[in-house]
Coordinates of C-alpha atoms in Angstrom, one line a residue:
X23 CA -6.9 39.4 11.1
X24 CA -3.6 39.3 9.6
X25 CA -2.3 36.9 12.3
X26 CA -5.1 34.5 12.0
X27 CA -4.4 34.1 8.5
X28 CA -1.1 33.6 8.8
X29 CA -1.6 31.2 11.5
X30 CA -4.6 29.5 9.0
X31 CA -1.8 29.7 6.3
X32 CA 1.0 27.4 8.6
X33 CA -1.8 24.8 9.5
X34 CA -2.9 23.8 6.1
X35 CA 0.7 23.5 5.1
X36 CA 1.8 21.7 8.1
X37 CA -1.5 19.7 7.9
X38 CA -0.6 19.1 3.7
X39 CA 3.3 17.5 4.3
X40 CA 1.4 14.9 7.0
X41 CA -0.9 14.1 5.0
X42 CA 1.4 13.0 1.9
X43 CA 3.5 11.4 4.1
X44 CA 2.9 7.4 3.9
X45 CA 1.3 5.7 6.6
X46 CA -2.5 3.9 7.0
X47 CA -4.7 6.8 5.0
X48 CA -2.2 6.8 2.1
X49 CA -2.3 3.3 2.0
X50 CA -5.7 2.6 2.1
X51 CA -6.2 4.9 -0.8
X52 CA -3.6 3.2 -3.0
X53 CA -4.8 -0.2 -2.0
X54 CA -8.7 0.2 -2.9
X55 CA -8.1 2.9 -5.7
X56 CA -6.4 0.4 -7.9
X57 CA -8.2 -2.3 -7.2
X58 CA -11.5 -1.3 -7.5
X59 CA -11.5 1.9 -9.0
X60 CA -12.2 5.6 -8.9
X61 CA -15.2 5.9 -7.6
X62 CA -14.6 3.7 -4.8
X63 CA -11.4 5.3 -3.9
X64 CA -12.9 9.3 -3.7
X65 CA -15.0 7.2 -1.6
X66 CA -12.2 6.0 0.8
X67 CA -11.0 9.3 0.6
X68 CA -14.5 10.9 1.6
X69 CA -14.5 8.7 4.7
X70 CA -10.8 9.8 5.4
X71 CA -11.4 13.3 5.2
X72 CA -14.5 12.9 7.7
X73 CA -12.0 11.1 10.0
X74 CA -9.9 14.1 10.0
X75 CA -12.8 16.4 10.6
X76 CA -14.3 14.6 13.5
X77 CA -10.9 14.8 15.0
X78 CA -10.2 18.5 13.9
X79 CA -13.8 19.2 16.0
X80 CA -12.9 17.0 18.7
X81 CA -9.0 18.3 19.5
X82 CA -10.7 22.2 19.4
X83 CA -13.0 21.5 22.0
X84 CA -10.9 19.7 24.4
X85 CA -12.4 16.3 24.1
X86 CA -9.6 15.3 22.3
X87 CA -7.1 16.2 24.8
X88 CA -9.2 15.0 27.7
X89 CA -8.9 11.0 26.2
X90 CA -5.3 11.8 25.5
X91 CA -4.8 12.8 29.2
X92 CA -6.6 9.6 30.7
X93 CA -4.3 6.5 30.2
X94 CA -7.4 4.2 30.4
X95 CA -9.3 6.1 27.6
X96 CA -6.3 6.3 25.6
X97 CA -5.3 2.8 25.9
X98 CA -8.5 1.6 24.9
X99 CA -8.6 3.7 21.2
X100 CA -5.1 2.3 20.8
X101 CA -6.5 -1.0 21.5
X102 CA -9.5 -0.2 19.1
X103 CA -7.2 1.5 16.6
X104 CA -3.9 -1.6 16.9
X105 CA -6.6 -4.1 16.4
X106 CA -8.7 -2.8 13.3
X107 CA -5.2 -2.0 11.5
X108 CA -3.9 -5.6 12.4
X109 CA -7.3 -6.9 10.8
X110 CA -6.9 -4.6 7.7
X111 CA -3.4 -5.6 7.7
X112 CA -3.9 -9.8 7.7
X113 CA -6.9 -9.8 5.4
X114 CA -4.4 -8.2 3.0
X115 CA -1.7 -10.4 3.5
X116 CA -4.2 -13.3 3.2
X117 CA -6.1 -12.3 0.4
X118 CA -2.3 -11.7 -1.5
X119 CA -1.4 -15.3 -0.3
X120 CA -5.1 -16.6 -1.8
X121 CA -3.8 -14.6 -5.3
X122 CA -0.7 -16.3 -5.5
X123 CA -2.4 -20.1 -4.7
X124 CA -4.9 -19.7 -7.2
X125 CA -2.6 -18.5 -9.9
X126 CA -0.6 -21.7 -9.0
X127 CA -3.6 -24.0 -9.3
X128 CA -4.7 -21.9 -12.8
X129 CA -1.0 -22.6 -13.5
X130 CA -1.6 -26.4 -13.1
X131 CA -5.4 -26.8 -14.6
X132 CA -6.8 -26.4 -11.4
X133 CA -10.3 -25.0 -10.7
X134 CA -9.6 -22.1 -8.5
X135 CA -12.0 -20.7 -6.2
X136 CA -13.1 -17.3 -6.1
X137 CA -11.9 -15.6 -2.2
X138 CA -11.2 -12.3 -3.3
X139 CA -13.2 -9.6 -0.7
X140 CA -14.6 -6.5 -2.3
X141 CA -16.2 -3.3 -1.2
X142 CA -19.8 -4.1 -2.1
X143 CA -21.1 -0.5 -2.1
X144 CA -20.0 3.0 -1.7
X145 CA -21.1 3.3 2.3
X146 CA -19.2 0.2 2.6
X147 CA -15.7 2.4 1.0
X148 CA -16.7 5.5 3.2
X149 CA -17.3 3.3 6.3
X150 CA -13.8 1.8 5.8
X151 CA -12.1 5.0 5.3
X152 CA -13.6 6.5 8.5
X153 CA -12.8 3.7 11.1
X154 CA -9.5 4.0 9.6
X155 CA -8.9 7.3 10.2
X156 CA -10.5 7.6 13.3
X157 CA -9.6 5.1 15.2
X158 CA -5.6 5.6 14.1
X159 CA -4.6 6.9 17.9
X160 CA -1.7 8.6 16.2
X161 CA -3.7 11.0 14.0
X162 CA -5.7 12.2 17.6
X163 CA -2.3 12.6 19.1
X164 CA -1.2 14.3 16.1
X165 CA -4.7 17.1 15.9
X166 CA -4.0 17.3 19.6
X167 CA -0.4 18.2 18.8
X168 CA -0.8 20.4 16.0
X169 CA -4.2 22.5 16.9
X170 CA -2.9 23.1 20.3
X171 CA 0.0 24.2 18.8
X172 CA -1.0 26.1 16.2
X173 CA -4.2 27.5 17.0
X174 CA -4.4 29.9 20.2
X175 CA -7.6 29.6 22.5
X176 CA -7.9 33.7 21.6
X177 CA -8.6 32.8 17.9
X178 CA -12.2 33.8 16.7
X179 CA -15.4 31.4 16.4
X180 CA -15.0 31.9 12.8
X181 CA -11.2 31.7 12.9
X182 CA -11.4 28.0 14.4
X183 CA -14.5 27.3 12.2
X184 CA -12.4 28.2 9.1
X185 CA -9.5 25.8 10.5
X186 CA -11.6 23.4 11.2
X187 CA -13.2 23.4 7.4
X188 CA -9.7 24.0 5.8
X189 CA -8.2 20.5 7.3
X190 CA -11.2 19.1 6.3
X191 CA -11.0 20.1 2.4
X192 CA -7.5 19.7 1.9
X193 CA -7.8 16.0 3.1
X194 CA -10.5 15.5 0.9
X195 CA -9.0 17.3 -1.7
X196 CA -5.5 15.5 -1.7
X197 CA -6.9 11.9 -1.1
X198 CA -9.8 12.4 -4.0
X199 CA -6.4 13.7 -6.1
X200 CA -4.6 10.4 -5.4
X201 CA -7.6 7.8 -6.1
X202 CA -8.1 9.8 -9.6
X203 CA -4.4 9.4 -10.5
X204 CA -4.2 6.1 -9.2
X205 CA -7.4 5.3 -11.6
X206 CA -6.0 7.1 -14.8
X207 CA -6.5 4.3 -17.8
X208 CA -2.9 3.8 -18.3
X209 CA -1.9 3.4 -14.9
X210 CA -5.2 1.3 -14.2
X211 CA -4.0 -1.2 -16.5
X212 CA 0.1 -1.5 -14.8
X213 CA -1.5 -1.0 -11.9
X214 CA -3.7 -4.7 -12.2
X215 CA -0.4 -6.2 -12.6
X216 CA 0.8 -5.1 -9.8
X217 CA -2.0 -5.1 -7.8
X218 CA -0.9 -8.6 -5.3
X219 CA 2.4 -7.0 -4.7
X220 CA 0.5 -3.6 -3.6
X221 CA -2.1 -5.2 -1.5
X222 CA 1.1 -7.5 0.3
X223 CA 2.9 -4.4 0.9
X224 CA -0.3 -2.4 2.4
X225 CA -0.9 -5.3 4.3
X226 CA 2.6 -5.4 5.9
X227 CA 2.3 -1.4 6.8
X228 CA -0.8 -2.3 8.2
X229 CA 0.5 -5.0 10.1
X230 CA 3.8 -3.3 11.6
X231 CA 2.0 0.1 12.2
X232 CA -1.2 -2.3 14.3
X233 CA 1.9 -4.6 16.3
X234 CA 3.7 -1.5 16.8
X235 CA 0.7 0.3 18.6
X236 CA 0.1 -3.3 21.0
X237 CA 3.8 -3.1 21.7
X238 CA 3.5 0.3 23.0
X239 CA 0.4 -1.1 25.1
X240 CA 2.2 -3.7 26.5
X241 CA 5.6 -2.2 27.4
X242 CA 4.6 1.2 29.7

């Protein structure tokens, strides 16, 4: 008992410094949080922390492991997961170079059009947090890594169970934390200036992070 918890104890903190590390969940979060607001973002970070579970379920039963050990299967989710990050990534960088040319042509007099993409509706938010999360081929490597690691095959049923929920809450938790500070009435309002330069720079991360994945497809 007292090695299972202590074992439960290194996984959430492990599992805690990855997730505030930057990369593609963190950005999301920071993107659609302060641009369209709190709700949507717990929302993002609902669908992120659903990503992580799926994978938490799927790296404890193997099936995790069996795509990481098949280069075909594992070359297609980086596929999946380069491309949909690429996407995310050029619709950001567009929609910051559509900002900047209709606050030129506001600048002159010029009626501007309206391109601006929104979330429509919450599923829409929890959709995009999801494929984000689970089709990022480095977090499955990363659950493969870590539960293999730190979770023996002699653990308990309710051992692994309580892993399983634990990496689910603490995502949830820390992504729901970051969309309600992000969304904070002060920071709302700096944030709105700001907002072009934040959607430029999540759209670069986005960008290098889905070339970088195609770049490890195409040079074995």
């Amino acid at each position: 008992m007292i090695n299972e918890v202590t074992t439960l104890a290194t996984l959430v903190t492990v599992h805690i410094v990855a997730l505030m590390s930057p990369g593609p969940d963190f950005a999301l979060v920071v993107q659609n949080a302060g641009r369209y607001g709190r709700q949507t973002g717990i929302m993002i970070a609902l669908g992120l922390s659903l990503g992580i579970l799926l994978h938490s379920i799927l790296s404890l039963t193997g099936a995790s492991l069996l795509i990481h050990q098949h280069p075909m299967l594992f070359a297609l989710l980086q596929a999946a997961g380069g491309s949909y990050l690429l996407w995310l990534g050029i619709g950001a960088l567009k929609g910051t170079w559509q900002h900047w040319q209709q606050r030129h042509q506001a600048e002159q007099g010029m009626p501007a059009k309206s391109s601006q993409r929104v979330l429509a509706n919450r599923k829409q938010a929890l959709a995009k947090g999801f494929t984000t999360n689970i089709l990022n081929p480095k977090a499955l490597v990363f659950f493969v890594s870590l539960l293999s690691t730190l979770v023996p095959a002699s653990m308990s049923l309710g051992g692994k169970a309580t892993a399983i929920g634990l990496l689910w809450v603490t995502s949830f938790l820390w992504f729901a934390l970051l969309a309600w500070l992000l969304t904070g009435a002060r920071l709302q309002q700096k944030l709105k200036h700001w907002t072009p330069w934040i959607d430029a720079t999540c759209g670069a991360l986005f960008t290098v992070i889905g070339s970088l994945i195609w770049v490890s497809i195409l040079t074995p």
